[in-house]
mmCIF file with all atom_site columns, C-alpha atoms in Angstrom:
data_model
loop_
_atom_site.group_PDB
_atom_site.id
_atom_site.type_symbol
_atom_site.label_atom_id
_atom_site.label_alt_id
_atom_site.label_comp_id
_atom_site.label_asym_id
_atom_site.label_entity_id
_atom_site.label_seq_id
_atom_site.pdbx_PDB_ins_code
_atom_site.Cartn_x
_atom_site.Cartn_y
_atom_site.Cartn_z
_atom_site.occupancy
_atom_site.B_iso_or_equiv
_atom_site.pdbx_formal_charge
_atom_site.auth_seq_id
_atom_site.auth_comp_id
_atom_site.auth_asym_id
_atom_site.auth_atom_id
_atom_site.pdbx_PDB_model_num
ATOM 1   C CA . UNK A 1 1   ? 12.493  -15.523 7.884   1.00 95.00 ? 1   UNK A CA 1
ATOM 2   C CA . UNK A 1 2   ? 8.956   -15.050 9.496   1.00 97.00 ? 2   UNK A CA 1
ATOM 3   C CA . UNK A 1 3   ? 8.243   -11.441 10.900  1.00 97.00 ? 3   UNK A CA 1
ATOM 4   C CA . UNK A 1 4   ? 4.408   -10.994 12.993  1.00 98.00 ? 4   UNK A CA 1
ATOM 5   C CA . UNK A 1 5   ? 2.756   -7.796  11.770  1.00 98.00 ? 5   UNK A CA 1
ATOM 6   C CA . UNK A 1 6   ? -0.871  -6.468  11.700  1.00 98.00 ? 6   UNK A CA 1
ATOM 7   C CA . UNK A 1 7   ? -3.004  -5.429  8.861   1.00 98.00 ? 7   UNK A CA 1
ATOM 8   C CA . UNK A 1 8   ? -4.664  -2.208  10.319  1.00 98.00 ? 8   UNK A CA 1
ATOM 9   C CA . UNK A 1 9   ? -7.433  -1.956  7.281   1.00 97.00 ? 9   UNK A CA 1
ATOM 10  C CA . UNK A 1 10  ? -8.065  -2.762  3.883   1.00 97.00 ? 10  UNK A CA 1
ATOM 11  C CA . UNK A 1 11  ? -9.202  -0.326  1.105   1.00 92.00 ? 11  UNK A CA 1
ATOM 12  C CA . UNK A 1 12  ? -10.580 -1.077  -2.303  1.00 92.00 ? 12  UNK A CA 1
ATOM 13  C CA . UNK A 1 13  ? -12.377 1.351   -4.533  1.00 83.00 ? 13  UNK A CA 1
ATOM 14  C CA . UNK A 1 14  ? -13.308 0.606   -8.171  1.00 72.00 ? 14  UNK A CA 1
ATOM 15  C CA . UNK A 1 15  ? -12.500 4.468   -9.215  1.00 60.00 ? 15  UNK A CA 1
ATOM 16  C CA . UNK A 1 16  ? -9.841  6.879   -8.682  1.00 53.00 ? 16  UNK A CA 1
ATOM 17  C CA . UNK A 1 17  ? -10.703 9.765   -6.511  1.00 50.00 ? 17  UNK A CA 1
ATOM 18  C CA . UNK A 1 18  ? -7.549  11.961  -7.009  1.00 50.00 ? 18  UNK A CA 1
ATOM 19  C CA . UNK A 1 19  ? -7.258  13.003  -10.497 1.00 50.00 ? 19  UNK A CA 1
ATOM 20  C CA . UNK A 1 20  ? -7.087  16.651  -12.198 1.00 48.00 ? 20  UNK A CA 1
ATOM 21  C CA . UNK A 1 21  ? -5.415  19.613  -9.869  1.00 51.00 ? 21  UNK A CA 1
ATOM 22  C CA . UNK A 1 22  ? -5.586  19.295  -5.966  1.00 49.00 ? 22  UNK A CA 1
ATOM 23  C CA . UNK A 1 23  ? -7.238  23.020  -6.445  1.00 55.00 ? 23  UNK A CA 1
ATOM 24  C CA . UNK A 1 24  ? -10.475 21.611  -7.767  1.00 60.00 ? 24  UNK A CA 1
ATOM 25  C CA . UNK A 1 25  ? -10.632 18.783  -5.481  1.00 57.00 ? 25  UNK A CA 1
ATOM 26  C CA . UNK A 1 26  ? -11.465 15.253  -5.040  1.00 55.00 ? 26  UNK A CA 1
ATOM 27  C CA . UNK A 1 27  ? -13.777 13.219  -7.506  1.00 52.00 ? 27  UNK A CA 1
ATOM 28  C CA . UNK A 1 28  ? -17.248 13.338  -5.657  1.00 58.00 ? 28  UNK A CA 1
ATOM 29  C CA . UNK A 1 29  ? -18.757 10.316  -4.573  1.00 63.00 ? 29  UNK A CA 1
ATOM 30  C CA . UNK A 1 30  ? -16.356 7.593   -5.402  1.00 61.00 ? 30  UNK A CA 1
ATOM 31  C CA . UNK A 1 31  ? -17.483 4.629   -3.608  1.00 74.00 ? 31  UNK A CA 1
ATOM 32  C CA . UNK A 1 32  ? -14.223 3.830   -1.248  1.00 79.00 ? 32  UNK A CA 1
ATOM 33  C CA . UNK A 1 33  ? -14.958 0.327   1.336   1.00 81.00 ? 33  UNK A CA 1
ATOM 34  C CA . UNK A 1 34  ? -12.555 -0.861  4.040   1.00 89.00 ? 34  UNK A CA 1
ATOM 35  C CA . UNK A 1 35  ? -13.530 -4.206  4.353   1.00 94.00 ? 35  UNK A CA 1
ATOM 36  C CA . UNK A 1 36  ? -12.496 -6.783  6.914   1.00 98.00 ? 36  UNK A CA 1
ATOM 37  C CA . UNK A 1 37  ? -11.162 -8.766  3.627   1.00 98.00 ? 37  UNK A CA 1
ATOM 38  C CA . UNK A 1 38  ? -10.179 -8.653  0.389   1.00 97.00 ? 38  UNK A CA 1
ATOM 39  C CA . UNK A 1 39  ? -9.913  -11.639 -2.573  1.00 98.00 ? 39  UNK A CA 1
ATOM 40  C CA . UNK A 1 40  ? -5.860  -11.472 -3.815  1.00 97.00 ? 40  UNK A CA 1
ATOM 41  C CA . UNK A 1 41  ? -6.417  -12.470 -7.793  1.00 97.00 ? 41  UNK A CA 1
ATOM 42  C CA . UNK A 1 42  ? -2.737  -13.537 -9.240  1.00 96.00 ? 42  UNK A CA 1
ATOM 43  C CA . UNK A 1 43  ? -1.563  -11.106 -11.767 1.00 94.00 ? 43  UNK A CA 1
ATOM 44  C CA . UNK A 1 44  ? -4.586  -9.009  -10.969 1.00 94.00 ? 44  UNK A CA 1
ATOM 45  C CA . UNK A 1 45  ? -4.361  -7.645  -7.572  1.00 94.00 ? 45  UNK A CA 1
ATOM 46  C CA . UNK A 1 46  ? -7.647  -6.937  -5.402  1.00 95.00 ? 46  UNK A CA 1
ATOM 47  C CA . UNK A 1 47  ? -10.689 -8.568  -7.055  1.00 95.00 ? 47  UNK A CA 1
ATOM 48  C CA . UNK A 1 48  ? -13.300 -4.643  -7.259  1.00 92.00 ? 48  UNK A CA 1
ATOM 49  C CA . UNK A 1 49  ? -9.816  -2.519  -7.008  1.00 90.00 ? 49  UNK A CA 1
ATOM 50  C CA . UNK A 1 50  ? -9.623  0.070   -9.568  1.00 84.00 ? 50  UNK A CA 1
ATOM 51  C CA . UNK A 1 51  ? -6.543  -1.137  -10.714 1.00 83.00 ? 51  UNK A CA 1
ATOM 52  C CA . UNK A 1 52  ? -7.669  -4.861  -10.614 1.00 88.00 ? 52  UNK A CA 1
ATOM 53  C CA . UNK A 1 53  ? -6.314  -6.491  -14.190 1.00 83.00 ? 53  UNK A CA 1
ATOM 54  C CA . UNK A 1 54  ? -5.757  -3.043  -15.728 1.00 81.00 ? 54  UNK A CA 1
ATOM 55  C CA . UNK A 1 55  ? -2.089  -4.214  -17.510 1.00 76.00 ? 55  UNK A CA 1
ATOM 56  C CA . UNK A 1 56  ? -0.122  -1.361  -16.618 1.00 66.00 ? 56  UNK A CA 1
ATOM 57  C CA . UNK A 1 57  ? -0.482  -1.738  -13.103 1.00 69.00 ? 57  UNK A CA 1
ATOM 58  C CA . UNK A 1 58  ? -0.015  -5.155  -13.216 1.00 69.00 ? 58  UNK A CA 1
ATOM 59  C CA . UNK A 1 59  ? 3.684   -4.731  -11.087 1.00 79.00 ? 59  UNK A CA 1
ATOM 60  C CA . UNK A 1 60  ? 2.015   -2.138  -9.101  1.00 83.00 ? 60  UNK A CA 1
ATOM 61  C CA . UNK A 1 61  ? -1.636  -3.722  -8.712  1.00 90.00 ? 61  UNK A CA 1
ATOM 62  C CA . UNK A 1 62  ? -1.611  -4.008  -4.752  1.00 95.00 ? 62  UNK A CA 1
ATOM 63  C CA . UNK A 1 63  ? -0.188  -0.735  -2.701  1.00 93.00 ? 63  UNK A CA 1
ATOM 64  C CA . UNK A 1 64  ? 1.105   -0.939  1.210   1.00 96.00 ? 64  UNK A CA 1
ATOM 65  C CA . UNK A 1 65  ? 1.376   1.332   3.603   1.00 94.00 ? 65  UNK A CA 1
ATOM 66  C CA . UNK A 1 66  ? 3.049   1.453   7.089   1.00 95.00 ? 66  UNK A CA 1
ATOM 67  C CA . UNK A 1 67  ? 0.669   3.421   9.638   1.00 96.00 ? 67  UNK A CA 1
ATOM 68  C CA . UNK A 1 68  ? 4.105   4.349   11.102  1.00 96.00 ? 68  UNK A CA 1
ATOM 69  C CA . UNK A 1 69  ? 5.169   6.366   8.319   1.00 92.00 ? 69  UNK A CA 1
ATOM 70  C CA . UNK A 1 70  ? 1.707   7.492   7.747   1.00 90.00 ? 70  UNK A CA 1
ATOM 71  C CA . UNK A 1 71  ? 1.577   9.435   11.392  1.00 94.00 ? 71  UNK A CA 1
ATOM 72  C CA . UNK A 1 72  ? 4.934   10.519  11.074  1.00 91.00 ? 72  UNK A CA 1
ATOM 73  C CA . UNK A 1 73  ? 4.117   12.169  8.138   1.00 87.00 ? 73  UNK A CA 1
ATOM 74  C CA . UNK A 1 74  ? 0.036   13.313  9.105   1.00 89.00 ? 74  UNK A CA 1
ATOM 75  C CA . UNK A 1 75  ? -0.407  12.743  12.177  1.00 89.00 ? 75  UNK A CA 1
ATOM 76  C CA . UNK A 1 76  ? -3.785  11.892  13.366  1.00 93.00 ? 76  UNK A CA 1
ATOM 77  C CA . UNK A 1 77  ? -5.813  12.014  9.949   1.00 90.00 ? 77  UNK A CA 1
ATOM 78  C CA . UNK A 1 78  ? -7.086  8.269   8.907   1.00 88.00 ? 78  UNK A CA 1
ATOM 79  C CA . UNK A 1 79  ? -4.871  7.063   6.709   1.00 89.00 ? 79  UNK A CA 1
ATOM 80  C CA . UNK A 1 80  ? -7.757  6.044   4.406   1.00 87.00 ? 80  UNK A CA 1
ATOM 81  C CA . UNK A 1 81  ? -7.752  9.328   2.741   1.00 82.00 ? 81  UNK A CA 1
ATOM 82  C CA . UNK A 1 82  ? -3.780  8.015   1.234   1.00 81.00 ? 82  UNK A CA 1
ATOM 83  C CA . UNK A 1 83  ? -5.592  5.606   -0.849  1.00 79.00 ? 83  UNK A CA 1
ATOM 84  C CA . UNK A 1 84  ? -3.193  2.501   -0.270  1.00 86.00 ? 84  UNK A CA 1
ATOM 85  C CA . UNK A 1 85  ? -4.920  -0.681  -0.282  1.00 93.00 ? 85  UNK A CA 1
ATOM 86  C CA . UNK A 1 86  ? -3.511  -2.343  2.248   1.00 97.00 ? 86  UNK A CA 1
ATOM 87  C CA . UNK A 1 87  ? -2.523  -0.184  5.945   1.00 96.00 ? 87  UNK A CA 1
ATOM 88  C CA . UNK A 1 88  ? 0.118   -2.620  7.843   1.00 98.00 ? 88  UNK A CA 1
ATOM 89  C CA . UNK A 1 89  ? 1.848   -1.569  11.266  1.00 98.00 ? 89  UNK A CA 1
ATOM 90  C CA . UNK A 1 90  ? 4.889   -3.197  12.677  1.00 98.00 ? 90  UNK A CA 1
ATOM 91  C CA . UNK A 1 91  ? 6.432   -4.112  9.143   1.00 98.00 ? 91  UNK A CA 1
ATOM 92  C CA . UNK A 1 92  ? 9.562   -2.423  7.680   1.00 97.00 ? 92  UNK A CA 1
ATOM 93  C CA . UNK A 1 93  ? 8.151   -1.946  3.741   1.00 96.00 ? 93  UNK A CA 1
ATOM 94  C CA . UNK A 1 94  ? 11.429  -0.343  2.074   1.00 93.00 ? 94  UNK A CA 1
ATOM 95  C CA . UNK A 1 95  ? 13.401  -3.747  1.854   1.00 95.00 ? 95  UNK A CA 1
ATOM 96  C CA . UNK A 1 96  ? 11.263  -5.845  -0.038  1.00 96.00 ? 96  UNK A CA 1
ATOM 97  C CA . UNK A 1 97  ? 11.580  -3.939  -2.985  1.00 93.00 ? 97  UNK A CA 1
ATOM 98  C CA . UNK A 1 98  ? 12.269  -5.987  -5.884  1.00 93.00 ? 98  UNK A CA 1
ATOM 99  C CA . UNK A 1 99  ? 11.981  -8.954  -3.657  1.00 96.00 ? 99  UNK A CA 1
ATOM 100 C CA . UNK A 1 100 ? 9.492   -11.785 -3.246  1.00 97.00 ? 100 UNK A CA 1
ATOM 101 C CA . UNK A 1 101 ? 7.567   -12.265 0.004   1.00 98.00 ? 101 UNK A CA 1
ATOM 102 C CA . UNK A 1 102 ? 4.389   -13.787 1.705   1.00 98.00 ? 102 UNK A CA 1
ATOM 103 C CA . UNK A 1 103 ? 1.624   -12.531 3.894   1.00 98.00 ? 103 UNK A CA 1
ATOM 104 C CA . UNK A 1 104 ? -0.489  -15.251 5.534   1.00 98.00 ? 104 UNK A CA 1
ATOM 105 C CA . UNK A 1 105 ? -3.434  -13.882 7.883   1.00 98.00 ? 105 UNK A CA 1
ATOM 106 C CA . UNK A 1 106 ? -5.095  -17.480 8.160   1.00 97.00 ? 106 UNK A CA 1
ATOM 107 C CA . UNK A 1 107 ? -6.225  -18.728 5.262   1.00 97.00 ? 107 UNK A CA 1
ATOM 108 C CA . UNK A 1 108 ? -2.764  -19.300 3.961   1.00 97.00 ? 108 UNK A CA 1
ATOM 109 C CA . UNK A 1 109 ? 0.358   -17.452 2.355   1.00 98.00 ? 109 UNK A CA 1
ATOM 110 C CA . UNK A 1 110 ? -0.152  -15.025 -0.228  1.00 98.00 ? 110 UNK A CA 1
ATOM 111 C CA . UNK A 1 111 ? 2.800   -14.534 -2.453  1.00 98.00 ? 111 UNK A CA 1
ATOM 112 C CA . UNK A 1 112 ? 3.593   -10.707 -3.585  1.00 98.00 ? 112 UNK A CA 1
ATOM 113 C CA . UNK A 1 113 ? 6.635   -9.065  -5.309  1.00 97.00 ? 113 UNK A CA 1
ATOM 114 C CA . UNK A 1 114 ? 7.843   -6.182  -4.215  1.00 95.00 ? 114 UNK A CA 1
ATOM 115 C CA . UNK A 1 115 ? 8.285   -3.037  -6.575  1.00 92.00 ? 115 UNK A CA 1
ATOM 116 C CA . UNK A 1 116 ? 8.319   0.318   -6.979  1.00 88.00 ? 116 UNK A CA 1
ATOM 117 C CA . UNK A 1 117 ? 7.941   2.710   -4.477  1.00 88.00 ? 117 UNK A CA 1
ATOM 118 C CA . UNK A 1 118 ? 4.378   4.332   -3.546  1.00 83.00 ? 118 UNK A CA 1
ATOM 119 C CA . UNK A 1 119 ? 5.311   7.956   -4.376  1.00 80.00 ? 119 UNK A CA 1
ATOM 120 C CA . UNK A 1 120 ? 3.163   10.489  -2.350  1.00 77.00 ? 120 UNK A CA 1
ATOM 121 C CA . UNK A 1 121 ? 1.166   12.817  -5.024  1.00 73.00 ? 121 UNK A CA 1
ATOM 122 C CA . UNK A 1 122 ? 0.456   16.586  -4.392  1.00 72.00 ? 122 UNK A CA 1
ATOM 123 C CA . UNK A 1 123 ? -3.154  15.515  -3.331  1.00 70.00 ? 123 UNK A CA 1
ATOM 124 C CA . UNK A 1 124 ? -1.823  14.325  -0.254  1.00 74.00 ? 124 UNK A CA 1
ATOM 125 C CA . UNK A 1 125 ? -1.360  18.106  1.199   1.00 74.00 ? 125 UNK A CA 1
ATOM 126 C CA . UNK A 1 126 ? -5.269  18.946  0.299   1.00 74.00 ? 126 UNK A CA 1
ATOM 127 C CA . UNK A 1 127 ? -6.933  16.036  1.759   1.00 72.00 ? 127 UNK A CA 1
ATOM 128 C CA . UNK A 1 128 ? -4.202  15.351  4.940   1.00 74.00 ? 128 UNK A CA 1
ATOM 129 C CA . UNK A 1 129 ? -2.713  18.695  5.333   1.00 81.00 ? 129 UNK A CA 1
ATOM 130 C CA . UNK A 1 130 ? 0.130   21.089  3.873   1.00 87.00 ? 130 UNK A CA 1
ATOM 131 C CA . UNK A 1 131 ? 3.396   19.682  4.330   1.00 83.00 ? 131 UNK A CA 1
ATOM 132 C CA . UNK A 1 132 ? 2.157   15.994  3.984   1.00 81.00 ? 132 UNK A CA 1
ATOM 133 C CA . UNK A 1 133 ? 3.562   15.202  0.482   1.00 81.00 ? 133 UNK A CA 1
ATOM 134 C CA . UNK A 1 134 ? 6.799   16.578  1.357   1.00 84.00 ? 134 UNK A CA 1
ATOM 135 C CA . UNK A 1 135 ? 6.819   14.223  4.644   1.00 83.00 ? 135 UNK A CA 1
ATOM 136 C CA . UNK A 1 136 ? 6.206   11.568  2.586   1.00 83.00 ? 136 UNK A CA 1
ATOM 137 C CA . UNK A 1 137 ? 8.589   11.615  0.388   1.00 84.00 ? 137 UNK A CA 1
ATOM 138 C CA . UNK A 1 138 ? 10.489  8.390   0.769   1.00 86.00 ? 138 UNK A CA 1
ATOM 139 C CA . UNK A 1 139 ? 7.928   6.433   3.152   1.00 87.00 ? 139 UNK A CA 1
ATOM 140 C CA . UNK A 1 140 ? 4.802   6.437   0.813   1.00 86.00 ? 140 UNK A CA 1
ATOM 141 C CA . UNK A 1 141 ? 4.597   2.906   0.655   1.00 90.00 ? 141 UNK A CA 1
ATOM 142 C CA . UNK A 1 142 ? 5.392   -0.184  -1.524  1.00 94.00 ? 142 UNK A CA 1
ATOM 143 C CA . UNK A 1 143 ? 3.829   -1.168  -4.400  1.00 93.00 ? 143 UNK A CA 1
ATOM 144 C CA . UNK A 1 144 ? 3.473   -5.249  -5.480  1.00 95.00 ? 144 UNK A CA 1
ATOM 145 C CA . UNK A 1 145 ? 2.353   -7.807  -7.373  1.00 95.00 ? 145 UNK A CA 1
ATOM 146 C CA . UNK A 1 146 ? 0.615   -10.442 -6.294  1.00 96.00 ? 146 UNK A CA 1
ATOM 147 C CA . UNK A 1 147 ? 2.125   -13.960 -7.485  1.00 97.00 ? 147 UNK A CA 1
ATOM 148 C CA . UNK A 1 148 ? -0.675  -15.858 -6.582  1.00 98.00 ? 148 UNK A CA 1
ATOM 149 C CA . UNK A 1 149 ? -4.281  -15.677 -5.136  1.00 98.00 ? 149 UNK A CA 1
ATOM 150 C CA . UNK A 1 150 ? -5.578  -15.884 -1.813  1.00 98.00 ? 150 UNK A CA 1
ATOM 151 C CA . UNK A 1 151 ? -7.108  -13.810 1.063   1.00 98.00 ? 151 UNK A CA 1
ATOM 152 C CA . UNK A 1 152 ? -5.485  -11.125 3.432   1.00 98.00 ? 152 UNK A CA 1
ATOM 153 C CA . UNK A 1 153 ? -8.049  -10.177 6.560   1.00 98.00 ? 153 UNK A CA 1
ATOM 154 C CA . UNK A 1 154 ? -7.867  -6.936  8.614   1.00 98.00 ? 154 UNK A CA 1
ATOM 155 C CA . UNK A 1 155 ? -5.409  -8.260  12.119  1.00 98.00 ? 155 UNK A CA 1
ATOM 156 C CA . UNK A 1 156 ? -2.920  -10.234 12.657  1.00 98.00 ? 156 UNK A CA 1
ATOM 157 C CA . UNK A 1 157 ? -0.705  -11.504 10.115  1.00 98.00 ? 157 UNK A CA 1
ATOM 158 C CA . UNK A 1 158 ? 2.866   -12.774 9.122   1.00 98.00 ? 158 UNK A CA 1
ATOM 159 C CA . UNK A 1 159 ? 5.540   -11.844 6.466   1.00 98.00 ? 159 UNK A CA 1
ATOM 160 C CA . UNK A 1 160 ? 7.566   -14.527 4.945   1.00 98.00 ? 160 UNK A CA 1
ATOM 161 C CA . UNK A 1 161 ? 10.565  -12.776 3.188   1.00 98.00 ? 161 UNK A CA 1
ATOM 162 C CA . UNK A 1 162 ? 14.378  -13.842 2.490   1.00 97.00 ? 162 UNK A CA 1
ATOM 163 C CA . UNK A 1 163 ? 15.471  -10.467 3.989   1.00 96.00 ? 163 UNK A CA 1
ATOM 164 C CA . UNK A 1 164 ? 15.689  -8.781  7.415   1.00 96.00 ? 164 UNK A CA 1
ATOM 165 C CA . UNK A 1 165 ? 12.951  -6.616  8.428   1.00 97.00 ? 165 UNK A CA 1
ATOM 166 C CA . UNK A 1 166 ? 12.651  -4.516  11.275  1.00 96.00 ? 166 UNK A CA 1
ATOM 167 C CA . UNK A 1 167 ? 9.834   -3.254  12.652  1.00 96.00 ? 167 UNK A CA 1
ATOM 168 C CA . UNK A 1 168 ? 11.577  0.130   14.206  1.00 96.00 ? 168 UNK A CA 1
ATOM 169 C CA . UNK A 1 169 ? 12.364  1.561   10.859  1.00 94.00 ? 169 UNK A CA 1
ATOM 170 C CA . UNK A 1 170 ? 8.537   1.563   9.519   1.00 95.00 ? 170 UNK A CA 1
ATOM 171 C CA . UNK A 1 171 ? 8.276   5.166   9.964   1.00 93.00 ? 171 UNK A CA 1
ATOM 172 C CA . UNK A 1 172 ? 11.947  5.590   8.676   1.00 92.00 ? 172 UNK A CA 1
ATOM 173 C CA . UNK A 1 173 ? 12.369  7.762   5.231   1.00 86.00 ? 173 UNK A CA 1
ATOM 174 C CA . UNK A 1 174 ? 14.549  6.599   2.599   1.00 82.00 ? 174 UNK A CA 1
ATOM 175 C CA . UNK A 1 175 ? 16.637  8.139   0.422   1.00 70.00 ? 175 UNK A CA 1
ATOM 176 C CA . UNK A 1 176 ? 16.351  5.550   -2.884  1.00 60.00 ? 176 UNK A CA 1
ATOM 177 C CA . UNK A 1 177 ? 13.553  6.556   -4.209  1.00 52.00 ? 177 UNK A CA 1
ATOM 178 C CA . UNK A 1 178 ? 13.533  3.908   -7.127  1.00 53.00 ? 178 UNK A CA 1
ATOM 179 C CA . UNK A 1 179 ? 12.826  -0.054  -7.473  1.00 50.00 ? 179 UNK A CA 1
ATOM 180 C CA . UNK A 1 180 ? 15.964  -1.775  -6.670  1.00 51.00 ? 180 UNK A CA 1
#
């Protein structure tokens, strides 16, 4: 099944930013870009990524996140400051869990896996408000691993996946909060 979606942005930073206790804040400086596009590496994720190739991320190496969820959870603040790589509207994340899919935005399909779920840390109520984490809970986002290599490009794009998705419950919260 074929599902039409957009890729809102793109994030890829070679360093962590939240690390240590929300109280001290943020890392300073960490160079964070939002490119137009990104190079998918195969059992690496994003080619500059901080977790590009690091092995115990390899399942995990490429995060999503549905805007939808993101504003029902903080409301107007960019959704850059969550940290996923990849910011998607109109695309149900929760069932392709442990499930293979593609994402083609023109320069052919890009194969992921689904995994685990993106858990919200406790960072997410310093840098997008008190009471974000909490809303998050459940609708954090995906994480995958990319099966093969290719491009995704900020706009529209389309899922290939062997389960329904629909595009009302992006926002929705879930109550499994493991892979399946």
């Amino acid at each position: 099944m074929e599902y039409p979606f957009e890729i809102v942005s793109l994030l890829v930073s070679p360093r962590h930013a939240y690390f240590g206790r929300p109280k001290d804040g943020p890392a300073d400086e960490v160079e964070t870009s939002t490119p137009e596009q990104v190079e998918i590496v195969a059992d690496k994720g994003i080619r500059g990524d901080r977790f590009f190739g690091v092995r115990a991320h390899t399942e995990a190496a490429v995060t999503f996140l549905a805007l939808e969820a993101w504003r029902a959870a903080a409301g107007d603040v960019d959704p850059v400051v969550a940290r996923r790589n990849v910011v998607v509207r109109g695309l149900e994340l929760d069932p392709l869990r442990g499930r293979e899919f593609t994402i083609d935005t023109g320069d052919g399909p890009v194969r992921f896996r689904g995994g685990r779920p993106a858990h919200p840390c406790s960072w997410m109520d310093t840098v997008a408000g008190d009471g974000t984490r909490k809303a998050l809970i459940g609708r954090g986002g995906l994480r995958a691993q990319p099966l093969s290599s290719g491009i995704l490009r900020v706009g529209a794009a389309v899922i290939g996946a062997d389960v329904e998705l629909d595009a009302a419950r992006a926002a929705d919260q879930v109550k499994r909060a493991q892979p399946l």
